[in-house]
């Protein structure tokens, strides 16, 4: 009996070595995986993790690149919080984030709503609206922006037609930041595509039912679309605000590499760059970098906490 | 599974090979410095400078000339614009890998001397690889720091007032040596009254001009280690400046900002601009009027506070080829052919050999030559004042904070306070 019972457990030689070789095979497979990943891992350790740890250390030192870093404890942070230019850079950045992010998302959502409807040539429209996101980070666009918003350029002339005369935005400390905001809004393509994907997921029967109940377009948007795409909205808010906190290229190019006039476009990263690479205060710059990391982490945490109140996931319905 | 075992081994090997290759690549790119000596004894040195395209073209010609005369030395050029140059240089130098020879200016001498980057070229002069004679008007002293010769001047320049000749003529203003600041501001008023444009582009945020003004009053912008003036001095200077922006004598800073990188003068926003005399060549290219050089206004009708500044060549203290580097610098500052190629691009040629070898033919260069000869003849040239470590950072701060004053964003007294606190940090850095 026992022999008979054992026989089916080992069906004659076909898979006899399966168990031990399987474990070895898996280990082998893992090894191959790690080997394939090793360039990335090496890159991560050498180019990301290493420098990050080094910069965390430098944040507590005085370091001018030439003489060895000198441990000064929290001095960089206390100097930083008392530095009027640092305060200005925080102010400018917050202003940028608070103005640019909602406007960009509003436009992205608006256009996504239009493009979600079936119409001829929709692919073309989507591509056209997405295009600026692809080239938006380039330096050349920064130059184009300068040309558009300068004195007596197209924006200025158009304004004058309506009787508004500010003499170009680029040189005016009160307006130049909004030129950057405009540049950010212009690149609404990426969040738009995500919104579009979200809108396509909303079940059509919800709208049909609502329509039968006599709900108008606004009501349908408010009571169906918005709750249904709230996870996507949350994702976009999160991504775009993190992105906005790190704005650099546009400020650097539009304002001739010095983030002015009168520090009007002195966004956080621009001041960090000046401290680090122009004034060689690497310790201070590192302290600034880590403060930004913490600040962005806090903002992210607050957003995640807030999602309980306004983001609706549809698990219960399924 | 059985058949895939071989494939697996092969892929493992491939992956291993690929990773090794990537790591190897990283390792080789990490240290490009091989000392620059090849098997046949040819030495390669790196030469870096900042400047625009015309300068790059001219310098490359001079390098070719050098390589022809010194076939055992190869020169690798590196160049960028001014801003990028110093950011790159700082990183290279801190990594112990700066170029062997590089263009330098007085604002950076002490900074990099303090950090041990600059070679004292006296020793090379002593061993006969570099000639320290025949420099004009004592300009060699510009490259000295605490008794060391850390820079060799290639050219000399001095501050000047560049004027829009047509505008000045139309307004009937004729600047002359010995005119005073009052005369100057009266001239701006006349220009404004008659031509309805501003007279100046924003004189009060130019550190080197304020230096001249201070020198006219027996002070200077810098002492060896600090600022040579008081907060009250600067408050006064900026208050006057801002007043003139408000009254329209000085161009609207918002407009000046819009036309950058073009200058306010060549854009026709104002009729004059203070700058280094050899920069006047840019206005001809940029603007539509004719431009000429006028004297710096004085306080007492005599002393302009002027001195000869210069661009220099410096060498890296840790270079593997000090002799070749010295020979190269010697060639670049003394060879007549080099002088003829470079012209006044980096200021009036610093050595007599090169000065004599170049006769300017077009108006701008002729103007620069005439201007410097006139300045020298007037006997107003003084000695350059020190530029402590951090001078470069302070110059940028002066421009920035002066701009804030002009825009009405900062009160002159607060602005002066800010500059002093930033200067303190810059000296300490």
XYZ file of C-alpha atoms in Angstrom:
747
model
C 0.000 0.000 0.000
C 2.610 2.361 0.957
C 4.482 1.592 -2.238
C 1.378 2.140 -4.271
C 0.738 5.352 -2.431
C 4.230 6.571 -2.942
C 4.209 5.806 -6.632
C 1.884 8.584 -7.769
C 3.802 11.078 -5.650
C 6.830 10.379 -7.798
C 5.583 9.816 -11.308
C 8.609 8.057 -12.709
C 11.432 10.366 -13.404
C 9.782 13.220 -15.334
C 10.017 15.848 -12.608
C 12.222 14.183 -10.043
C 14.705 16.980 -9.556
C 12.031 19.660 -9.671
C 12.104 20.704 -6.028
C 15.843 21.134 -5.391
C 16.643 22.411 -8.901
C 13.685 24.786 -8.719
C 15.108 26.493 -5.699
C 18.503 26.704 -7.318
C 16.903 27.879 -10.536
C 15.077 30.595 -8.720
C 18.253 31.703 -7.052
C 19.897 31.717 -10.452
C 17.044 33.690 -11.861
C 17.316 36.206 -9.049
C 21.018 36.466 -9.619
C 20.429 37.184 -13.293
C 17.902 39.816 -12.309
C 20.305 41.502 -9.960
C 23.055 41.372 -12.540
C 20.820 42.996 -15.087
C 19.890 45.611 -12.570
C 23.440 46.153 -11.398
C 24.196 49.116 -13.693
C 21.135 50.810 -12.304
C 21.963 49.823 -8.731
C 25.516 51.038 -9.139
C 24.240 54.240 -10.677
C 21.768 54.703 -7.871
C 24.367 54.127 -5.175
C 27.068 56.233 -6.813
C 25.006 59.018 -8.308
C 21.949 59.312 -6.088
C 22.232 57.669 -2.681
C 25.894 58.554 -2.149
C 25.558 62.231 -3.001
C 22.379 62.447 -0.918
C 24.119 61.113 2.156
C 27.087 63.374 1.484
C 24.813 66.369 1.126
C 23.061 65.516 4.386
C 26.460 65.622 6.045
C 27.452 68.849 4.309
C 24.224 70.466 5.509
C 25.816 70.581 8.954
C 29.156 71.902 7.778
C 30.745 75.001 6.358
C 32.128 73.880 3.008
C 33.525 76.062 0.217
C 34.683 73.134 -1.977
C 38.350 73.883 -1.368
C 38.982 73.577 2.340
C 37.692 70.433 4.063
C 34.144 70.724 5.406
C 34.021 72.044 8.977
C 31.268 70.771 11.273
C 29.118 73.684 12.452
C 26.018 71.868 13.657
C 22.772 73.667 12.936
C 24.375 77.001 12.023
C 23.468 76.722 8.348
C 19.834 76.276 9.266
C 19.739 79.178 11.720
C 21.532 81.450 9.238
C 19.140 80.306 6.559
C 15.969 81.051 8.505
C 17.283 84.534 9.293
C 18.468 85.242 5.747
C 16.113 87.757 4.089
C 16.911 86.408 0.635
C 16.061 82.895 1.738
C 12.768 84.187 3.114
C 12.178 85.948 -0.163
C 12.874 82.757 -2.100
C 10.356 80.858 0.040
C 7.812 83.587 -0.509
C 8.361 83.614 -4.267
C 8.185 79.834 -4.507
C 5.000 79.564 -2.450
C 3.397 82.254 -4.540
C 4.379 80.368 -7.678
C 3.074 77.030 -6.385
C -0.193 78.467 -5.132
C -0.916 80.390 -8.321
C 0.512 78.132 -11.021
C -0.644 74.696 -9.837
C -4.421 75.307 -9.585
C -4.503 77.318 -12.800
C -2.624 74.659 -14.697
C -4.884 71.902 -13.364
C -8.018 73.895 -14.095
C -6.969 74.389 -17.677
C -5.896 70.760 -17.991
C -9.252 69.579 -16.684
C -11.180 72.005 -18.859
C -9.443 70.926 -22.024
C -9.667 67.262 -21.029
C -13.441 67.656 -20.652
C -13.640 69.067 -24.150
C -11.407 66.392 -25.628
C -13.198 63.552 -23.852
C -16.132 63.962 -26.199
C -16.076 62.056 -29.432
C -15.218 64.318 -32.324
C -13.319 64.246 -35.557
C -9.565 64.660 -35.329
C -9.469 64.172 -31.563
C -6.058 62.527 -31.808
C -4.695 65.603 -33.510
C -6.088 67.912 -30.813
C -4.673 65.765 -28.037
C -1.260 65.720 -29.634
C -1.362 69.473 -30.183
C -2.254 70.190 -26.567
C 0.261 67.697 -25.253
C 3.118 69.040 -27.363
C 4.158 71.939 -25.077
C 4.728 69.473 -22.231
C 7.328 67.725 -24.319
C 9.350 70.801 -25.158
C 8.404 72.882 -22.143
C 11.546 72.240 -20.140
C 13.888 73.365 -22.872
C 15.997 76.482 -22.654
C 14.843 77.696 -26.043
C 11.258 77.978 -24.792
C 12.553 80.185 -21.995
C 14.028 82.501 -24.599
C 10.813 82.476 -26.597
C 9.005 83.432 -23.407
C 11.329 86.353 -22.862
C 10.629 87.516 -26.375
C 6.867 87.189 -25.927
C 6.650 89.046 -22.642
C 9.206 91.783 -23.230
C 8.513 95.450 -23.611
C 6.720 96.224 -26.867
C 6.456 92.520 -27.701
C 3.261 90.713 -28.589
C 1.821 90.417 -25.078
C 2.571 94.041 -24.275
C 1.048 95.262 -27.528
C -2.063 93.168 -27.075
C -2.499 94.568 -23.582
C -2.141 98.097 -24.856
C -5.011 97.506 -27.263
C -7.138 96.972 -24.146
C -5.670 100.030 -22.487
C -3.429 98.150 -20.051
C 0.113 99.450 -20.074
C 2.658 97.728 -17.827
C 5.563 98.018 -20.232
C 6.405 94.343 -20.624
C 6.451 91.731 -17.887
C 10.076 90.634 -17.959
C 11.658 93.744 -16.454
C 8.829 94.448 -14.038
C 9.321 92.890 -10.595
C 5.557 92.929 -10.035
C 4.743 90.908 -13.128
C 7.687 88.770 -14.129
C 6.705 85.873 -11.879
C 3.406 85.656 -13.719
C 5.297 85.198 -16.960
C 6.711 82.052 -15.356
C 3.249 81.058 -14.195
C 2.026 81.466 -17.757
C 4.833 79.241 -18.976
C 3.855 76.589 -16.474
C 0.176 76.768 -17.417
C 1.054 76.492 -21.084
C 2.523 73.071 -20.338
C -0.767 71.604 -19.122
C -0.527 68.634 -21.479
C 0.728 66.012 -19.040
C -1.986 66.445 -16.382
C -4.510 66.794 -19.217
C -3.683 63.336 -20.558
C -4.084 61.895 -17.077
C -7.426 63.654 -16.636
C -8.491 62.332 -20.005
C -7.730 58.782 -18.933
C -9.723 59.373 -15.732
C -12.700 60.802 -17.604
C -12.824 57.809 -19.919
C -13.242 55.566 -16.872
C -16.431 57.218 -15.667
C -19.318 54.810 -16.434
C -21.600 56.298 -19.049
C -24.741 54.904 -17.372
C -24.247 57.244 -14.420
C -24.682 60.210 -16.744
C -27.653 58.599 -18.443
C -29.344 57.985 -15.134
C -28.628 61.513 -13.973
C -29.951 62.935 -17.193
C -33.201 61.005 -16.760
C -33.459 62.509 -13.306
C -33.164 65.923 -14.950
C -29.643 66.880 -13.888
C -28.079 69.620 -16.036
C -24.484 69.572 -17.278
C -23.132 71.518 -14.302
C -24.869 69.281 -11.803
C -23.613 66.180 -13.666
C -20.094 67.519 -13.579
C -20.278 68.393 -9.908
C -22.051 65.251 -8.693
C -20.698 62.596 -11.028
C -17.559 63.626 -12.920
C -15.715 65.310 -10.102
C -16.194 62.577 -7.484
C -15.480 59.873 -10.039
C -12.196 61.387 -11.161
C -11.141 62.543 -7.702
C -8.360 59.910 -7.438
C -6.929 61.201 -10.700
C -7.356 64.766 -9.512
C -5.533 63.897 -6.309
C -2.706 62.344 -8.274
C -2.391 65.425 -10.466
C -2.494 67.857 -7.550
C 0.227 65.883 -5.812
C 2.451 65.584 -8.853
C 2.038 69.151 -10.031
C 2.643 70.746 -6.653
C 5.800 68.728 -6.103
C 6.833 69.727 -9.578
C 6.088 73.394 -8.928
C 8.174 73.445 -5.755
C 11.177 72.437 -7.837
C 10.791 75.016 -10.597
C 14.188 76.188 -11.818
C 14.851 76.201 -15.537
C 12.215 78.716 -16.535
C 13.188 81.163 -13.781
C 16.858 80.803 -14.633
C 16.425 81.414 -18.341
C 13.635 83.982 -18.376
C 15.507 86.200 -15.915
C 18.986 86.047 -17.439
C 20.496 83.514 -15.004
C 20.186 85.732 -11.931
C 16.530 85.309 -10.950
C 15.550 88.950 -10.968
C 14.815 91.798 -11.416
C 14.864 92.702 -7.737
C 14.777 88.986 -6.868
C 11.264 88.790 -8.269
C 11.841 85.315 -9.704
C 14.166 84.117 -6.985
C 12.555 80.707 -6.666
C 13.945 78.372 -4.031
C 16.099 76.249 -6.306
C 17.482 79.337 -8.005
C 18.749 80.696 -4.692
C 20.082 77.271 -3.830
C 21.963 77.210 -7.112
C 23.392 80.689 -6.539
C 24.563 79.782 -3.049
C 26.107 76.528 -4.160
C 27.622 77.207 -7.520
C 28.161 80.963 -7.580
C 29.120 81.640 -3.985
C 30.543 78.187 -3.261
C 28.614 77.824 -0.001
C 27.936 74.133 -0.450
C 27.019 73.575 3.198
C 24.358 76.241 3.067
C 23.087 74.960 -0.272
C 22.852 71.424 1.128
C 20.924 72.694 4.130
C 18.554 74.431 1.732
C 18.147 71.267 -0.299
C 17.234 69.179 2.707
C 14.832 71.806 3.953
C 13.092 71.619 0.587
C 12.937 67.823 0.811
C 11.315 68.050 4.234
C 8.918 70.769 3.122
C 7.797 68.823 0.065
C 7.411 65.695 2.189
C 5.209 67.652 4.593
C 3.065 69.022 1.792
C 2.719 65.508 0.396
C 1.752 64.174 3.803
C -0.893 66.872 4.224
C -2.301 66.098 0.786
C -2.440 62.376 1.577
C -4.155 63.107 4.862
C -6.647 65.392 3.177
C -7.630 62.844 0.551
C -9.842 61.037 3.053
C -12.107 64.050 2.908
C -12.458 64.454 -0.816
C -11.110 61.529 -2.783
C -13.595 58.750 -3.569
C -12.349 55.301 -4.387
C -14.923 52.986 -5.906
C -14.004 49.711 -4.165
C -17.294 49.512 -2.287
C -19.307 49.825 -5.468
C -17.609 46.901 -7.171
C 12.885 24.895 -17.718
C 15.456 22.382 -18.816
C 16.142 24.080 -22.110
C 16.185 27.538 -20.647
C 19.038 26.669 -18.284
C 21.700 27.315 -20.944
C 20.094 30.520 -22.016
C 20.089 31.554 -18.419
C 23.768 30.999 -18.027
C 24.406 32.952 -21.178
C 22.227 35.838 -20.067
C 23.957 35.904 -16.711
C 27.278 36.163 -18.438
C 25.989 38.871 -20.724
C 24.527 40.834 -17.883
C 27.756 40.496 -15.961
C 29.708 41.676 -18.966
C 27.432 44.615 -19.546
C 27.622 45.715 -15.936
C 31.365 45.383 -15.901
C 31.524 47.472 -19.051
C 29.339 50.167 -17.534
C 31.357 50.259 -14.331
C 34.562 50.269 -16.314
C 33.305 53.139 -18.379
C 32.401 55.073 -15.266
C 35.862 54.442 -13.902
C 37.655 55.683 -17.001
C 35.544 58.794 -17.416
C 35.991 59.511 -13.753
C 39.666 60.245 -14.147
C 40.536 61.801 -17.469
C 43.733 63.335 -16.129
C 46.662 61.415 -17.505
C 49.112 64.252 -17.036
C 48.940 64.968 -20.740
C 52.202 63.388 -21.859
C 52.086 60.973 -24.786
C 54.615 58.327 -25.761
C 56.576 60.546 -28.152
C 57.113 63.160 -25.474
C 54.394 65.497 -26.712
C 52.821 67.393 -23.865
C 49.197 68.469 -23.840
C 48.052 71.439 -21.798
C 44.518 72.768 -21.321
C 43.765 76.437 -21.911
C 40.446 77.962 -20.817
C 38.941 81.397 -21.298
C 35.617 83.191 -21.345
C 34.288 85.456 -24.062
C 32.270 85.586 -27.227
C 32.786 83.978 -30.584
C 35.202 86.526 -32.124
C 37.557 85.983 -29.192
C 37.343 82.216 -29.547
C 38.182 82.415 -33.238
C 41.156 84.693 -32.608
C 42.508 82.619 -29.734
C 42.272 79.423 -31.753
C 44.409 81.085 -34.404
C 47.022 81.978 -31.798
C 46.989 78.411 -30.489
C 47.651 77.088 -33.981
C 50.549 79.484 -34.250
C 51.945 78.310 -30.932
C 51.659 74.639 -31.840
C 53.538 75.316 -35.059
C 56.418 76.950 -33.196
C 56.366 74.459 -30.314
C 55.534 71.146 -31.994
C 56.070 69.200 -28.783
C 53.265 71.052 -26.988
C 49.611 70.560 -27.808
C 46.984 72.977 -26.478
C 43.426 71.909 -25.774
C 41.035 74.885 -25.774
C 38.022 75.202 -23.448
C 35.754 78.209 -23.523
C 32.362 79.451 -22.316
C 30.730 82.748 -21.467
C 31.746 84.650 -18.348
C 29.092 83.333 -15.947
C 29.455 79.706 -16.940
C 33.227 79.999 -16.919
C 33.551 80.728 -13.215
C 30.935 78.212 -12.167
C 32.741 75.525 -14.135
C 36.140 76.661 -13.000
C 35.148 76.546 -9.354
C 34.026 72.952 -9.666
C 37.059 71.921 -11.684
C 39.477 73.622 -9.323
C 37.905 72.124 -6.210
C 38.240 68.712 -7.811
C 41.936 69.381 -8.408
C 41.411 69.406 -12.158
C 41.407 73.023 -13.360
C 42.845 73.931 -16.772
C 46.636 74.360 -16.875
C 46.355 77.903 -18.201
C 43.297 80.122 -17.893
C 42.102 83.657 -18.358
C 41.778 85.485 -15.061
C 40.697 88.869 -13.731
C 41.623 90.943 -10.738
C 38.424 90.147 -8.829
C 39.347 86.467 -8.674
C 43.070 86.620 -7.939
C 42.992 86.590 -4.154
C 40.117 84.164 -4.023
C 41.970 81.469 -5.910
C 45.338 82.356 -4.466
C 43.881 81.819 -1.008
C 42.660 78.403 -2.143
C 46.087 77.475 -3.479
C 45.015 77.167 -7.111
C 47.355 79.745 -8.681
C 50.976 79.147 -9.581
C 53.544 81.775 -8.589
C 55.050 82.416 -12.000
C 58.117 84.150 -10.584
C 59.992 80.860 -10.351
C 59.333 80.178 -14.032
C 60.531 83.677 -14.864
C 63.689 82.973 -12.879
C 64.355 79.804 -14.835
C 63.980 81.740 -18.074
C 60.754 80.200 -19.352
C 58.785 83.414 -19.002
C 59.781 87.005 -19.612
C 58.386 89.550 -17.164
C 59.768 92.592 -18.975
C 58.275 95.068 -21.463
C 54.899 95.451 -19.791
C 53.337 98.843 -20.458
C 52.434 101.410 -17.797
C 53.321 99.128 -14.880
C 50.395 96.869 -15.663
C 52.302 93.768 -14.550
C 51.527 94.762 -10.972
C 47.869 93.882 -11.608
C 48.803 90.222 -11.447
C 50.606 90.420 -8.121
C 49.254 89.249 -4.793
C 51.357 89.474 -1.634
C 54.591 89.553 -3.620
C 53.633 86.642 -5.841
C 53.089 86.915 -9.591
C 49.912 84.901 -10.040
C 48.644 86.531 -13.230
C 50.302 87.843 -16.406
C 48.319 90.651 -18.074
C 47.368 90.149 -21.719
C 45.684 93.498 -22.080
C 44.887 96.647 -20.192
C 41.680 98.579 -20.008
C 40.189 101.403 -18.027
C 36.699 102.591 -17.180
C 35.124 105.021 -19.584
C 31.867 106.648 -20.473
C 30.530 105.319 -23.758
C 28.309 107.902 -25.405
C 25.836 107.854 -28.243
C 27.636 110.394 -30.415
C 24.590 111.366 -32.447
C 22.487 111.988 -29.360
C 25.191 114.018 -27.614
C 25.701 116.099 -30.724
C 22.007 116.733 -31.182
C 21.726 117.845 -27.569
C 24.819 120.006 -27.949
C 26.746 118.331 -25.144
C 30.518 117.975 -25.502
C 32.221 116.097 -22.649
C 35.799 117.073 -21.904
C 38.564 115.887 -19.603
C 38.128 117.466 -16.217
C 34.376 117.762 -16.369
C 32.681 117.253 -13.019
C 29.797 115.108 -11.838
C 27.672 118.268 -11.769
C 28.554 118.870 -15.407
C 27.677 115.285 -16.185
C 24.271 115.400 -14.548
C 23.588 118.778 -16.167
C 24.386 117.114 -19.498
C 21.885 114.339 -18.719
C 19.300 117.018 -18.004
C 19.982 118.726 -21.331
C 19.647 115.422 -23.150
C 16.365 114.722 -21.431
C 15.022 118.190 -22.175
C 16.044 118.223 -25.814
C 15.759 114.596 -26.900
C 13.200 113.230 -24.415
C 15.360 110.227 -23.601
C 17.284 109.294 -20.454
C 20.941 110.233 -20.326
C 22.382 107.200 -18.520
C 21.548 103.491 -18.305
C 22.056 103.083 -14.533
C 25.459 104.211 -13.330
C 24.924 103.623 -9.630
C 24.918 99.817 -9.637
C 28.297 99.516 -11.354
C 30.808 98.560 -8.672
C 33.835 99.652 -10.679
C 32.389 103.116 -11.256
C 31.564 103.579 -7.592
C 35.152 102.567 -6.916
C 36.345 105.478 -9.081
C 34.013 107.868 -7.283
C 35.341 106.703 -3.927
C 38.927 107.031 -5.155
C 38.167 110.615 -6.125
C 37.311 111.107 -2.453
C 40.435 109.444 -1.121
C 38.741 106.130 -0.398
C 38.344 102.927 -2.426
C 35.775 100.190 -2.776
C 38.012 97.598 -1.128
C 40.774 97.524 1.396
C 42.907 94.382 1.686
C 40.254 92.554 3.640
C 37.111 94.670 3.813
C 34.991 97.381 2.222
C 36.658 100.794 2.059
C 33.570 102.934 2.605
C 30.706 103.307 5.064
C 27.048 102.427 4.925
C 26.260 106.149 4.906
C 28.474 106.713 1.853
C 26.619 104.045 -0.046
C 23.188 105.157 1.130
C 23.940 108.620 -0.222
C 25.176 107.213 -3.557
C 22.090 105.085 -4.029
C 19.673 107.780 -2.840
C 21.022 110.167 -5.475
C 20.826 107.413 -8.075
C 17.243 106.558 -7.275
C 16.274 110.233 -7.388
C 17.646 110.394 -10.920
C 15.719 107.302 -11.974
C 12.541 108.932 -10.677
C 13.256 112.169 -12.532
C 14.007 110.290 -15.732
C 17.670 111.306 -16.025
C 18.554 107.637 -15.678
C 16.690 105.110 -17.813
C 13.762 103.147 -16.416
C 15.286 99.930 -15.032
C 12.252 97.979 -16.197
C 13.028 98.907 -19.789
C 16.741 98.187 -19.364
C 15.835 94.736 -18.087
C 13.662 93.949 -21.101
C 16.375 94.481 -23.679
C 19.001 92.312 -21.979
C 21.406 90.886 -23.031
C 21.494 93.931 -25.301
C 22.635 97.042 -23.469
C 20.325 99.948 -22.749
C 22.658 102.242 -24.657
C 22.642 100.303 -27.903
C 18.894 99.772 -27.548
C 18.499 103.561 -27.615
C 17.023 103.749 -24.100
C 19.730 106.139 -22.937
C 22.505 108.252 -24.391
C 25.465 107.011 -22.346
C 26.756 104.133 -20.258
C 29.784 103.622 -18.015
C 31.832 100.559 -18.850
C 35.345 99.299 -19.630
C 36.719 101.032 -22.732
C 37.430 97.847 -24.681
C 33.772 96.807 -24.321
C 32.793 99.703 -26.588
C 33.237 97.416 -29.574
C 30.015 95.601 -28.676
C 27.860 98.711 -29.079
C 28.791 99.145 -32.727
C 27.533 95.665 -33.413
C 24.401 95.972 -31.292
C 23.173 99.496 -31.851
C 22.275 101.729 -34.749
C 23.988 104.947 -33.690
C 27.696 105.841 -33.565
C 29.460 105.434 -30.261
C 32.487 107.108 -28.780
C 34.406 107.256 -25.529
C 34.136 110.155 -23.118
C 36.084 110.871 -19.932
C 34.984 109.850 -16.444
C 33.506 112.836 -14.564
C 35.561 114.120 -11.659
C 34.936 115.707 -8.301
C 37.738 118.272 -8.329
C 38.063 118.907 -12.069
C 41.176 116.735 -12.263
C 41.251 113.317 -10.651
C 39.152 110.638 -12.358
C 40.309 107.893 -9.994
C 41.083 105.738 -13.032
C 43.616 102.924 -13.199
C 44.464 100.253 -15.704
C 42.661 96.999 -15.110
C 43.491 93.883 -17.025
C 42.643 90.448 -18.127
C 45.431 88.026 -17.353
C 46.632 84.523 -17.892
C 47.156 82.406 -14.802
C 48.482 78.909 -14.367
C 47.310 76.065 -12.154
C 49.700 75.507 -9.251
C 49.390 71.743 -9.604
C 50.062 71.514 -13.335
C 52.255 68.610 -14.419
C 53.979 70.789 -17.012
C 55.009 74.076 -15.388
C 57.718 74.726 -17.956
C 55.472 74.269 -20.984
C 52.758 76.318 -19.313
C 55.214 79.173 -18.744
C 56.430 78.967 -22.334
C 52.855 79.108 -23.535
C 51.998 82.180 -21.432
C 55.218 83.849 -22.534
C 54.309 83.270 -26.165
C 50.756 84.533 -25.656
C 51.776 87.810 -24.025
C 54.944 88.643 -25.966
C 54.698 87.241 -29.485
C 54.004 90.091 -31.934
C 51.977 87.877 -34.266
C 49.656 86.974 -31.386
C 49.232 90.686 -30.690
C 48.320 91.325 -34.299
C 45.705 88.566 -34.209
C 44.133 89.459 -30.859
C 43.978 93.221 -31.313
C 42.240 95.036 -28.471
C 39.755 92.264 -27.770
C 41.041 91.904 -24.205
C 42.061 95.522 -23.780
C 45.030 97.442 -25.134
C 47.867 94.962 -25.613
C 49.907 94.755 -22.443
C 53.466 94.314 -23.746
C 55.361 96.715 -25.984
C 56.102 93.949 -28.529
C 52.426 93.254 -29.039
C 51.336 96.877 -28.740
C 53.703 97.875 -31.530
C 52.662 94.950 -33.713
C 49.030 95.975 -33.899
C 47.812 99.122 -35.610
C 44.082 99.525 -35.311
C 42.334 100.271 -38.576
C 38.664 100.478 -37.713
C 37.055 103.263 -35.736
C 36.261 101.510 -32.461
C 39.744 100.154 -31.865
C 41.230 103.463 -32.924
C 38.939 105.164 -30.434
C 40.004 102.853 -27.615
C 43.662 103.484 -28.385
C 43.189 107.244 -28.540
C 41.186 107.193 -25.328
C 43.782 105.269 -23.351
C 46.590 107.402 -24.692
C 44.675 110.508 -23.677
C 43.976 109.119 -20.211
C 47.652 108.278 -19.773
C 48.659 111.715 -21.051
C 46.298 113.422 -18.608
C 48.316 111.814 -15.846
C 45.235 110.641 -13.984
C 46.091 106.932 -13.892
C 46.463 105.670 -10.347
C 47.406 102.302 -8.931
C 44.864 99.545 -8.753
C 43.334 99.023 -5.299
C 43.164 95.550 -3.769
C 40.370 93.125 -4.542
C 40.045 90.762 -1.592
C 38.788 87.220 -1.813
C 35.030 87.445 -2.312
C 35.204 90.538 -4.560
C 33.415 88.666 -7.337
C 30.474 87.806 -5.090
C 30.273 91.410 -3.872
C 30.290 92.773 -7.409
C 27.286 90.601 -8.251
C 25.550 91.641 -5.016
C 26.230 95.331 -5.750
C 24.627 95.009 -9.167
C 21.660 93.097 -7.815
C 20.969 95.315 -4.807
C 21.534 98.476 -6.861
C 18.934 97.102 -9.247
C 16.473 96.662 -6.385
C 17.030 100.292 -5.403
C 16.472 101.405 -8.984
C 13.237 99.423 -9.172
C 12.060 101.111 -5.982
C 11.871 97.734 -4.240
C 14.405 98.520 -1.507
C 15.117 101.719 0.387
C 18.708 102.913 -0.166
C 19.526 102.704 3.545
C 18.215 99.131 3.794
C 20.004 98.263 0.581
C 23.315 99.537 1.958
C 22.798 97.498 5.106
C 22.120 94.394 3.023
C 25.237 94.899 0.950
C 27.376 95.202 4.051
C 26.012 92.034 5.570
C 26.426 90.117 2.314
C 29.960 91.450 1.960
C 30.791 90.155 5.417
C 29.687 86.678 4.415
C 31.561 86.887 1.100
C 34.841 87.848 2.795
C 34.455 84.985 5.238
C 33.729 82.378 2.514
